[in-house]
Short mmCIF file of C-alpha atoms and ligand atoms in Angstrom, two decimals:
data_model
loop_
_atom_site.label_atom_id
_atom_site.label_comp_id
_atom_site.label_asym_id
_atom_site.label_seq_id
_atom_site.Cartn_x
_atom_site.Cartn_y
_atom_site.Cartn_z
CA MET A 74 0.00 0.00 0.00
CA ASP A 75 1.27 3.50 -0.92
CA LYS A 76 2.52 5.60 1.96
CA LYS A 77 0.32 8.33 3.36
CA PHE A 78 1.49 11.94 3.22
CA LEU A 79 0.59 15.28 4.73
CA ILE A 80 -1.53 17.95 3.10
CA THR A 81 -2.98 21.12 4.61
CA ILE A 82 -6.64 22.02 4.37
CA ASP A 83 -7.76 25.33 5.89
CA GLY A 84 -4.56 25.45 7.96
CA LYS A 85 -5.08 21.95 9.34
CA ASP A 86 -2.44 19.29 8.66
CA ILE A 87 -4.10 16.06 7.64
CA GLU A 88 -2.89 12.67 6.51
CA ALA A 89 -4.02 11.85 3.00
CA THR A 90 -3.88 8.64 1.03
CA PRO A 91 -2.47 8.60 -2.51
CA GLY A 92 -5.33 8.42 -5.01
CA GLN A 93 -7.75 10.22 -2.73
CA THR A 94 -9.42 13.37 -3.99
CA ILE A 95 -9.28 16.62 -2.02
CA LEU A 96 -12.99 16.18 -1.28
CA GLU A 97 -12.48 12.68 0.14
CA ALA A 98 -9.55 13.80 2.29
CA ALA A 99 -11.56 16.78 3.56
CA ARG A 100 -14.64 14.73 4.39
CA GLU A 101 -12.59 12.08 6.12
CA ASN A 102 -11.34 14.83 8.41
CA GLY A 103 -14.67 16.53 9.04
CA ILE A 104 -14.04 19.49 6.71
CA TYR A 105 -17.18 20.55 4.85
CA ILE A 106 -17.12 21.16 1.11
CA PRO A 107 -20.55 21.40 -0.58
CA THR A 108 -21.28 19.21 -3.61
CA LEU A 109 -24.13 18.69 -6.03
CA CYS A 110 -22.97 16.37 -8.80
CA HIS A 111 -20.72 14.15 -6.66
CA TYR A 112 -22.43 10.84 -5.81
CA GLU A 113 -20.76 8.10 -3.81
CA GLY A 114 -20.11 4.97 -5.86
CA THR A 115 -20.07 6.71 -9.25
CA THR A 116 -17.39 8.54 -11.26
CA ASN A 117 -16.85 12.25 -10.69
CA PRO A 118 -17.69 14.31 -13.78
CA GLY A 119 -16.83 17.63 -12.11
CA ALA A 120 -20.03 19.01 -13.58
CA CYS A 121 -21.50 21.39 -11.03
CA ARG A 122 -18.34 23.22 -9.81
CA VAL A 123 -19.94 23.80 -6.39
CA CYS A 124 -17.06 21.97 -4.73
CA VAL A 125 -14.34 24.34 -6.00
CA VAL A 126 -11.43 25.13 -3.68
CA GLU A 127 -8.20 27.09 -3.89
CA VAL A 128 -4.99 25.08 -4.21
CA GLU A 129 -1.74 26.95 -3.66
CA GLY A 130 0.14 27.25 -6.95
CA ALA A 131 -2.88 26.40 -9.12
CA ARG A 132 -3.82 29.01 -11.71
CA THR A 133 -7.57 28.54 -11.30
CA LEU A 134 -9.94 27.19 -8.69
CA VAL A 135 -10.12 23.40 -8.82
CA ALA A 136 -13.01 21.00 -8.42
CA SER A 137 -12.15 19.18 -5.20
CA CYS A 138 -14.21 16.12 -6.18
CA CYS A 139 -11.92 15.42 -9.15
CA MET A 140 -8.53 16.72 -8.01
CA PRO A 141 -6.28 14.04 -6.47
CA VAL A 142 -4.24 15.02 -3.44
CA SER A 143 -0.46 15.30 -3.64
CA SER A 144 2.15 15.51 -0.94
CA GLY A 145 2.44 18.96 0.65
CA MET A 146 -0.66 20.32 -1.11
CA ILE A 147 -2.12 23.44 0.53
CA VAL A 148 -5.88 23.77 0.10
CA LYS A 149 -8.29 26.50 1.16
CA THR A 150 -12.01 25.74 1.09
CA ASP A 151 -13.60 28.98 2.22
CA THR A 152 -11.73 31.99 0.82
CA LYS A 153 -13.60 34.96 -0.63
CA ARG A 154 -12.76 33.80 -4.15
CA VAL A 155 -14.05 30.30 -3.47
CA MET A 156 -17.27 31.54 -1.87
CA ALA A 157 -17.92 33.98 -4.74
CA ALA A 158 -17.44 31.24 -7.33
CA ARG A 159 -19.76 28.84 -5.50
CA ARG A 160 -22.37 31.52 -5.08
CA LEU A 161 -22.27 32.32 -8.79
CA VAL A 162 -22.76 28.67 -9.68
CA VAL A 163 -25.71 28.30 -7.32
CA GLU A 164 -27.34 31.48 -8.61
CA LEU A 165 -26.93 30.32 -12.22
CA LEU A 166 -28.44 26.92 -11.40
CA TRP A 167 -31.35 28.57 -9.64
CA ALA A 168 -31.97 30.91 -12.57
CA SER A 169 -31.76 28.14 -15.15
CA GLY A 170 -34.88 26.31 -14.04
CA ASP A 171 -38.28 26.39 -12.46
CA HIS A 172 -37.25 25.92 -8.84
CA ASN A 173 -40.62 26.70 -7.35
CA CYS A 174 -40.46 25.08 -3.94
CA LEU A 175 -44.14 25.67 -3.15
CA THR A 176 -45.28 22.80 -5.31
CA CYS A 177 -42.07 20.77 -5.31
CA GLU A 178 -42.15 17.35 -3.72
CA LYS A 179 -38.47 17.76 -2.81
CA ASN A 180 -39.11 20.88 -0.68
CA GLY A 181 -37.27 20.36 2.61
CA ASN A 182 -35.06 17.65 1.17
CA CYS A 183 -33.49 19.50 -1.77
CA GLU A 184 -29.74 19.97 -1.98
CA LEU A 185 -30.01 23.08 -4.16
CA GLN A 186 -32.51 24.62 -1.73
CA ASP A 187 -30.14 23.83 1.15
CA LEU A 188 -27.23 25.55 -0.62
CA ILE A 189 -29.29 28.64 -1.46
CA TYR A 190 -30.30 28.87 2.20
CA GLU A 191 -26.79 28.23 3.46
CA MET A 192 -25.39 30.96 1.20
CA GLU A 193 -28.19 33.33 2.22
CA ILE A 194 -29.11 34.12 -1.38
CA GLU A 195 -32.33 36.17 -1.45
CA GLU A 196 -32.73 35.87 -5.21
CA PRO A 197 -30.46 35.14 -8.17
CA ARG A 198 -28.81 38.05 -9.95
CA PHE A 199 -29.95 36.57 -13.25
CA LYS A 200 -33.33 36.37 -14.89
CA ILE A 201 -35.03 33.08 -14.08
CA GLU A 202 -35.61 31.24 -17.33
CA SER A 203 -37.42 27.96 -17.07
CA PRO A 204 -36.91 25.77 -20.14
CA GLY A 205 -40.68 25.13 -20.32
CA TYR A 206 -40.61 21.34 -20.66
CA GLU A 207 -43.80 19.40 -20.17
CA ILE A 208 -43.83 17.38 -16.93
CA GLU A 209 -43.62 13.65 -17.67
CA GLN A 210 -46.70 11.98 -16.20
CA THR A 211 -46.99 8.92 -18.40
CA ASN A 212 -46.16 6.25 -15.84
CA SER A 213 -47.48 5.57 -12.35
CA MET A 214 -44.13 5.40 -10.53
CA ILE A 215 -41.72 8.17 -11.49
CA GLN A 216 -42.44 11.82 -12.26
CA ARG A 217 -39.85 13.73 -14.27
CA ASP A 218 -39.87 17.53 -14.33
CA LEU A 219 -36.88 18.53 -16.43
CA ASN A 220 -37.55 22.20 -15.63
CA LYS A 221 -36.00 21.46 -12.26
CA CYS A 222 -33.04 19.48 -13.61
CA ILE A 223 -29.61 20.96 -12.80
CA LEU A 224 -27.81 18.58 -15.18
CA CYS A 225 -25.63 17.18 -12.42
CA GLY A 226 -25.77 13.80 -14.17
CA ARG A 227 -26.24 11.74 -11.01
CA CYS A 228 -29.25 9.94 -12.53
CA VAL A 229 -27.25 9.18 -15.67
CA ARG A 230 -24.37 7.73 -13.67
CA VAL A 231 -26.45 5.59 -11.30
CA CYS A 232 -28.40 4.25 -14.29
CA ASN A 233 -25.23 3.45 -16.24
CA GLU A 234 -22.62 2.74 -13.60
CA ILE A 235 -24.53 1.25 -10.64
CA GLN A 236 -27.64 -0.38 -12.10
CA VAL A 237 -26.02 -0.76 -15.55
CA ASN A 238 -29.44 -0.35 -17.15
CA GLU A 239 -28.02 2.21 -19.58
CA ILE A 240 -31.31 4.01 -20.16
CA LEU A 241 -30.50 7.62 -19.28
CA ASP A 242 -28.02 9.95 -20.96
CA PHE A 243 -27.62 13.58 -21.98
CA SER A 244 -28.99 14.82 -25.27
CA MET A 245 -29.11 18.19 -27.10
CA ARG A 246 -26.59 20.98 -26.51
CA GLY A 247 -25.97 24.09 -24.39
CA SER A 248 -28.97 25.47 -22.49
CA ARG A 249 -31.24 22.90 -24.21
CA THR A 250 -29.23 19.99 -22.81
CA LYS A 251 -31.53 17.48 -21.20
CA VAL A 252 -31.45 14.05 -19.61
CA GLY A 253 -33.61 11.17 -20.78
CA PRO A 254 -33.86 7.87 -22.62
CA ALA A 255 -32.75 7.47 -26.23
CA PHE A 256 -34.80 9.33 -28.86
CA ASP A 257 -36.19 11.61 -26.14
CA THR A 258 -38.98 9.19 -25.26
CA ASP A 259 -40.79 9.00 -21.91
CA LEU A 260 -39.51 6.41 -19.45
CA ILE A 261 -42.52 4.18 -20.07
CA ASP A 262 -41.67 3.94 -23.78
CA SER A 263 -38.02 3.15 -23.11
CA GLU A 264 -36.33 0.00 -21.82
CA CYS A 265 -36.40 1.46 -18.27
CA TYR A 266 -36.79 -1.18 -15.54
CA PHE A 267 -38.17 1.36 -13.03
CA CYS A 268 -35.63 0.51 -10.36
CA GLY A 269 -36.04 4.10 -9.13
CA GLU A 270 -32.32 4.54 -8.52
CA CYS A 271 -32.40 7.84 -10.44
CA VAL A 272 -35.07 9.16 -8.06
CA ASP A 273 -32.94 8.41 -5.01
CA ALA A 274 -29.93 10.06 -6.63
CA CYS A 275 -31.61 13.26 -7.84
CA PRO A 276 -30.54 16.14 -5.56
CA VAL A 277 -33.48 18.36 -6.60
CA GLY A 278 -37.12 17.86 -7.58
CA ALA A 279 -36.49 16.82 -11.18
CA ILE A 280 -37.14 13.10 -10.63
CA THR A 281 -39.54 12.22 -7.84
CA PHE A 282 -41.66 9.32 -6.63
CA LYS A 283 -45.11 9.82 -8.06
CA GLN A 284 -47.03 7.94 -5.40
CA ALA A 285 -45.35 10.05 -2.68
CA ARG A 286 -46.58 13.30 -4.20
CA PHE A 287 -48.72 15.22 -1.69
CA ALA A 288 -48.43 12.24 0.65
CA GLY A 289 -46.35 13.80 3.43
CA ARG A 290 -43.58 16.40 3.75
CA PRO A 291 -40.02 15.15 4.39
CA TRP A 292 -40.05 16.39 8.00
CA ASP A 293 -43.31 14.50 8.72
CA ILE A 294 -42.06 11.23 7.32
CA GLU A 295 -40.63 8.57 9.58
CA LYS A 296 -38.05 6.26 8.04
CA VAL A 297 -37.96 2.65 9.17
CA ARG A 298 -35.15 0.46 7.93
CA THR A 299 -36.22 -3.04 7.04
CA THR A 300 -35.34 -6.03 4.88
CA CYS A 301 -37.14 -6.36 1.57
CA ALA A 302 -39.74 -9.13 1.71
CA TYR A 303 -39.57 -10.13 -1.95
CA CYS A 304 -36.61 -12.33 -2.88
CA GLY A 305 -33.92 -13.96 -0.77
CA VAL A 306 -31.17 -11.32 -1.34
CA GLY A 307 -32.15 -9.44 1.81
CA CYS A 308 -31.86 -5.88 0.44
CA GLN A 309 -31.98 -3.17 3.07
CA MET A 310 -34.47 -0.39 2.49
CA ASP A 311 -36.12 2.51 4.25
CA LEU A 312 -39.89 2.46 4.44
CA ASN A 313 -41.00 6.12 4.41
CA ILE A 314 -44.06 6.24 6.63
CA TYR A 315 -46.61 9.00 6.96
CA ASN A 316 -49.75 8.64 9.06
CA GLY A 317 -49.09 4.94 9.55
CA LYS A 318 -48.90 4.24 5.79
CA ILE A 319 -45.92 3.53 3.55
CA VAL A 320 -45.74 6.39 1.05
CA LYS A 321 -42.49 5.42 -0.65
CA VAL A 322 -39.44 3.19 -0.33
CA THR A 323 -35.93 4.60 -0.48
CA GLY A 324 -32.57 2.85 -0.59
CA ASN A 325 -30.40 2.86 2.53
CA ARG A 326 -26.88 3.65 1.34
CA GLU A 327 -25.40 3.95 4.84
CA TYR A 328 -26.22 0.38 5.77
CA GLY A 329 -24.00 -1.12 3.06
CA SER A 330 -24.40 -4.73 2.02
CA PRO A 331 -26.00 -6.53 0.40
CA ASN A 332 -27.49 -3.85 -1.87
CA ARG A 333 -25.64 -0.65 -0.90
CA GLY A 334 -28.82 1.37 -1.28
CA SER A 335 -29.90 0.01 -4.66
CA LEU A 336 -33.31 -1.59 -5.08
CA CYS A 337 -35.21 -3.31 -7.88
CA VAL A 338 -38.67 -2.38 -9.11
CA LYS A 339 -40.38 -4.85 -6.73
CA GLY A 340 -38.69 -3.59 -3.61
CA ARG A 341 -39.00 0.02 -4.64
CA PHE A 342 -42.56 0.18 -5.93
CA GLY A 343 -44.17 -3.09 -4.86
CA MET A 344 -44.96 -2.32 -1.24
CA ASP A 345 -48.54 -1.14 -1.77
CA PHE A 346 -49.79 -4.70 -1.18
CA ILE A 347 -49.39 -4.02 2.54
CA ASP A 348 -52.42 -1.73 2.63
CA ASN A 349 -54.31 -3.41 -0.18
CA PRO A 350 -57.90 -4.17 0.89
CA ASP A 351 -57.76 -7.48 -1.04
CA ARG A 352 -54.86 -8.74 1.06
CA LEU A 353 -55.55 -12.02 2.87
CA LYS A 354 -55.50 -11.53 6.61
CA THR A 355 -56.79 -14.92 7.73
CA PRO A 356 -56.59 -18.45 6.26
CA LEU A 357 -59.44 -19.42 3.95
CA ILE A 358 -60.97 -22.93 3.83
CA ARG A 359 -63.32 -23.98 1.07
CA LYS A 360 -66.63 -25.11 2.56
CA ASP A 361 -69.57 -26.08 0.37
CA GLY A 362 -67.70 -24.75 -2.67
CA GLU A 363 -67.01 -21.38 -1.10
CA LEU A 364 -63.86 -19.98 0.50
CA LYS A 365 -64.60 -19.07 4.11
CA GLU A 366 -62.41 -17.31 6.68
CA ALA A 367 -60.91 -19.66 9.29
CA THR A 368 -58.66 -19.49 12.32
CA TRP A 369 -55.05 -20.65 12.12
CA ASP A 370 -55.88 -23.64 14.35
CA GLU A 371 -58.65 -24.69 11.99
CA ALA A 372 -56.33 -24.27 9.00
CA TYR A 373 -53.52 -26.34 10.55
CA ASP A 374 -55.96 -29.12 11.57
CA PHE A 375 -57.31 -29.15 8.03
CA ILE A 376 -53.80 -29.36 6.50
CA VAL A 377 -52.72 -32.16 8.88
CA GLU A 378 -55.84 -34.15 8.15
CA LYS A 379 -55.48 -33.75 4.37
CA LEU A 380 -51.78 -34.65 4.32
CA ARG A 381 -52.41 -37.70 6.49
CA SER A 382 -55.28 -39.00 4.39
CA ILE A 383 -53.45 -38.41 1.06
CA LYS A 384 -50.35 -40.17 2.40
CA GLU A 385 -52.40 -43.13 3.64
CA GLU A 386 -54.31 -43.52 0.42
CA TYR A 387 -51.65 -42.74 -2.22
CA GLY A 388 -48.28 -42.90 -0.44
CA ALA A 389 -45.81 -40.19 0.64
CA ASP A 390 -44.47 -39.64 -2.90
CA SER A 391 -47.86 -38.41 -3.99
CA ILE A 392 -47.15 -35.24 -1.99
CA MET A 393 -44.83 -32.45 -3.08
CA GLY A 394 -43.61 -29.47 -1.07
CA PHE A 395 -42.71 -26.17 -2.75
CA SER A 396 -41.07 -23.56 -0.55
CA SER A 397 -40.36 -19.90 -1.16
CA ALA A 398 -37.32 -17.72 -1.80
CA LYS A 399 -38.96 -15.26 0.57
CA CYS A 400 -38.16 -17.57 3.47
CA THR A 401 -34.88 -17.50 5.31
CA ASN A 402 -32.32 -20.28 4.82
CA GLU A 403 -33.30 -21.64 8.22
CA GLU A 404 -37.00 -21.79 7.28
CA ASN A 405 -36.18 -23.52 4.01
CA TYR A 406 -33.99 -26.01 5.87
CA LEU A 407 -36.83 -26.78 8.30
CA PHE A 408 -39.26 -27.16 5.43
CA GLN A 409 -37.18 -29.76 3.57
CA LYS A 410 -36.61 -31.55 6.90
CA PHE A 411 -40.35 -31.63 7.45
CA MET A 412 -40.98 -33.03 3.95
CA ARG A 413 -38.28 -35.70 4.28
CA ALA A 414 -38.57 -36.72 7.94
CA VAL A 415 -42.28 -36.17 8.64
CA ILE A 416 -44.01 -36.66 5.29
CA GLY A 417 -41.38 -39.13 4.04
CA THR A 418 -40.68 -37.85 0.53
CA ASN A 419 -37.84 -36.16 -1.30
CA ASN A 420 -40.33 -34.25 -3.44
CA VAL A 421 -39.26 -30.80 -2.27
CA ASP A 422 -38.20 -27.69 -4.13
CA HIS A 423 -38.35 -23.91 -3.82
CA CYS A 424 -38.61 -20.94 -6.14
CA ALA A 425 -35.33 -19.11 -6.51
CA ARG A 426 -37.13 -15.93 -7.44
CA LEU A 427 -40.58 -14.48 -7.78
FE1 FES B 50 -17.44 18.62 -7.63
FE2 FES B 50 -19.87 18.91 -8.69
S1 FES B 50 -19.32 18.12 -6.77
S2 FES B 50 -17.96 19.50 -9.51
#
C-alpha cells in the first residue's frame, strides 16, 4: 500500500492517502465542502463546480471532487474567491430552471434549496428562465420535471454505472441539454426497468416518486429500515411512513451490504400490497364450494388431516412441497426436513425468485 502523506486544508495538517481526492480527504477529516454532482459509488464528472477550492500554486480554482491530493498540497475551502465562485454557480443553477419550492415534492429535502439557504441568497442576480418542458406523467411510478433538472448527471451515472441499465443519458446541446432515454422518449416507452435509482440520486425535484406526491412532507415522514420481503437477497431499504402508511421506499446507502442502497422495481414500488384491501389476513378454507375465513388452528388441523389422508391412500411420494425464496435459509432447511422426515418424501423444491 502507498505511503500516506501530509496535506494542509484550511490550515489543518491532515494525513491523506495517494489516489484520494481533495474532497475525500476533507470529508474524512470533518471538513465541509458542498457538492451537487458528486455521488458516492459513481465517477466524478466535475459538472456542477460547487465543490471548487483554492490550491496553492494552481492558476484557477479546482473542483475538489476530481482533483487528487499530492504531498504537501495546501488547500483553502472557504476563501472569498471560493465563496464567490460557489455563489455564482448556485445562482446560475437557480436561474436556469423552475425551482418553485411551493409545489415541489423535494421541498425540505433538496440539496439546491439547502445551498441557497446556506449561502443566504435572497434571489439570483440573473433572470429566471425555465426551459418550459412538459412534466412527464406517463407512468405511475416516477415523475420527471426537467424544468427542475440541474444537469448534475447523477441519474445518468447511477443508471449506467450502478444499475447498468443504460437508459439515461444527456442529449441536445448548451442550455437545451436534457437528460432522458434514447430518442427523447418518456420512461414508459423506453427500456427502463423502473428501479427508481435515479429518483434516489436526484438532488433536486427533477425526478420524484409519483405515489409520494402530496403524501407527506419530508419532515413529517418517519423512516424505518427493514429487509425487503420479496426475494432472498435481503436488500436493506427505508420504508417512508406518513400517518401509519408507507408512502415510498428509499434505498439505505449507509447500511452497506448486500445492496448498498440500490433496489429493484419490486422492492421500490411493490410495497402497496401491505395496505391493499384485497390482502388475505386470515386463512381461507373452502366449505360447500365457497372460500370461508378460518382461524389458524382450523387451517392447521385441516392441512394435517389432508396430508395424512393423502399419504395413507396414495403414499408419501404423492405429496410435493414447494417452498419460497422469501423464506430465510433456516426456514427452508426446516421445510425440507419436514418433507423428508415427517411426510417421508424427497419431493421438495423452492422458487429461486418471484
Ligand atoms: Fe465537484 Fe460537482 S461536486 S464539480
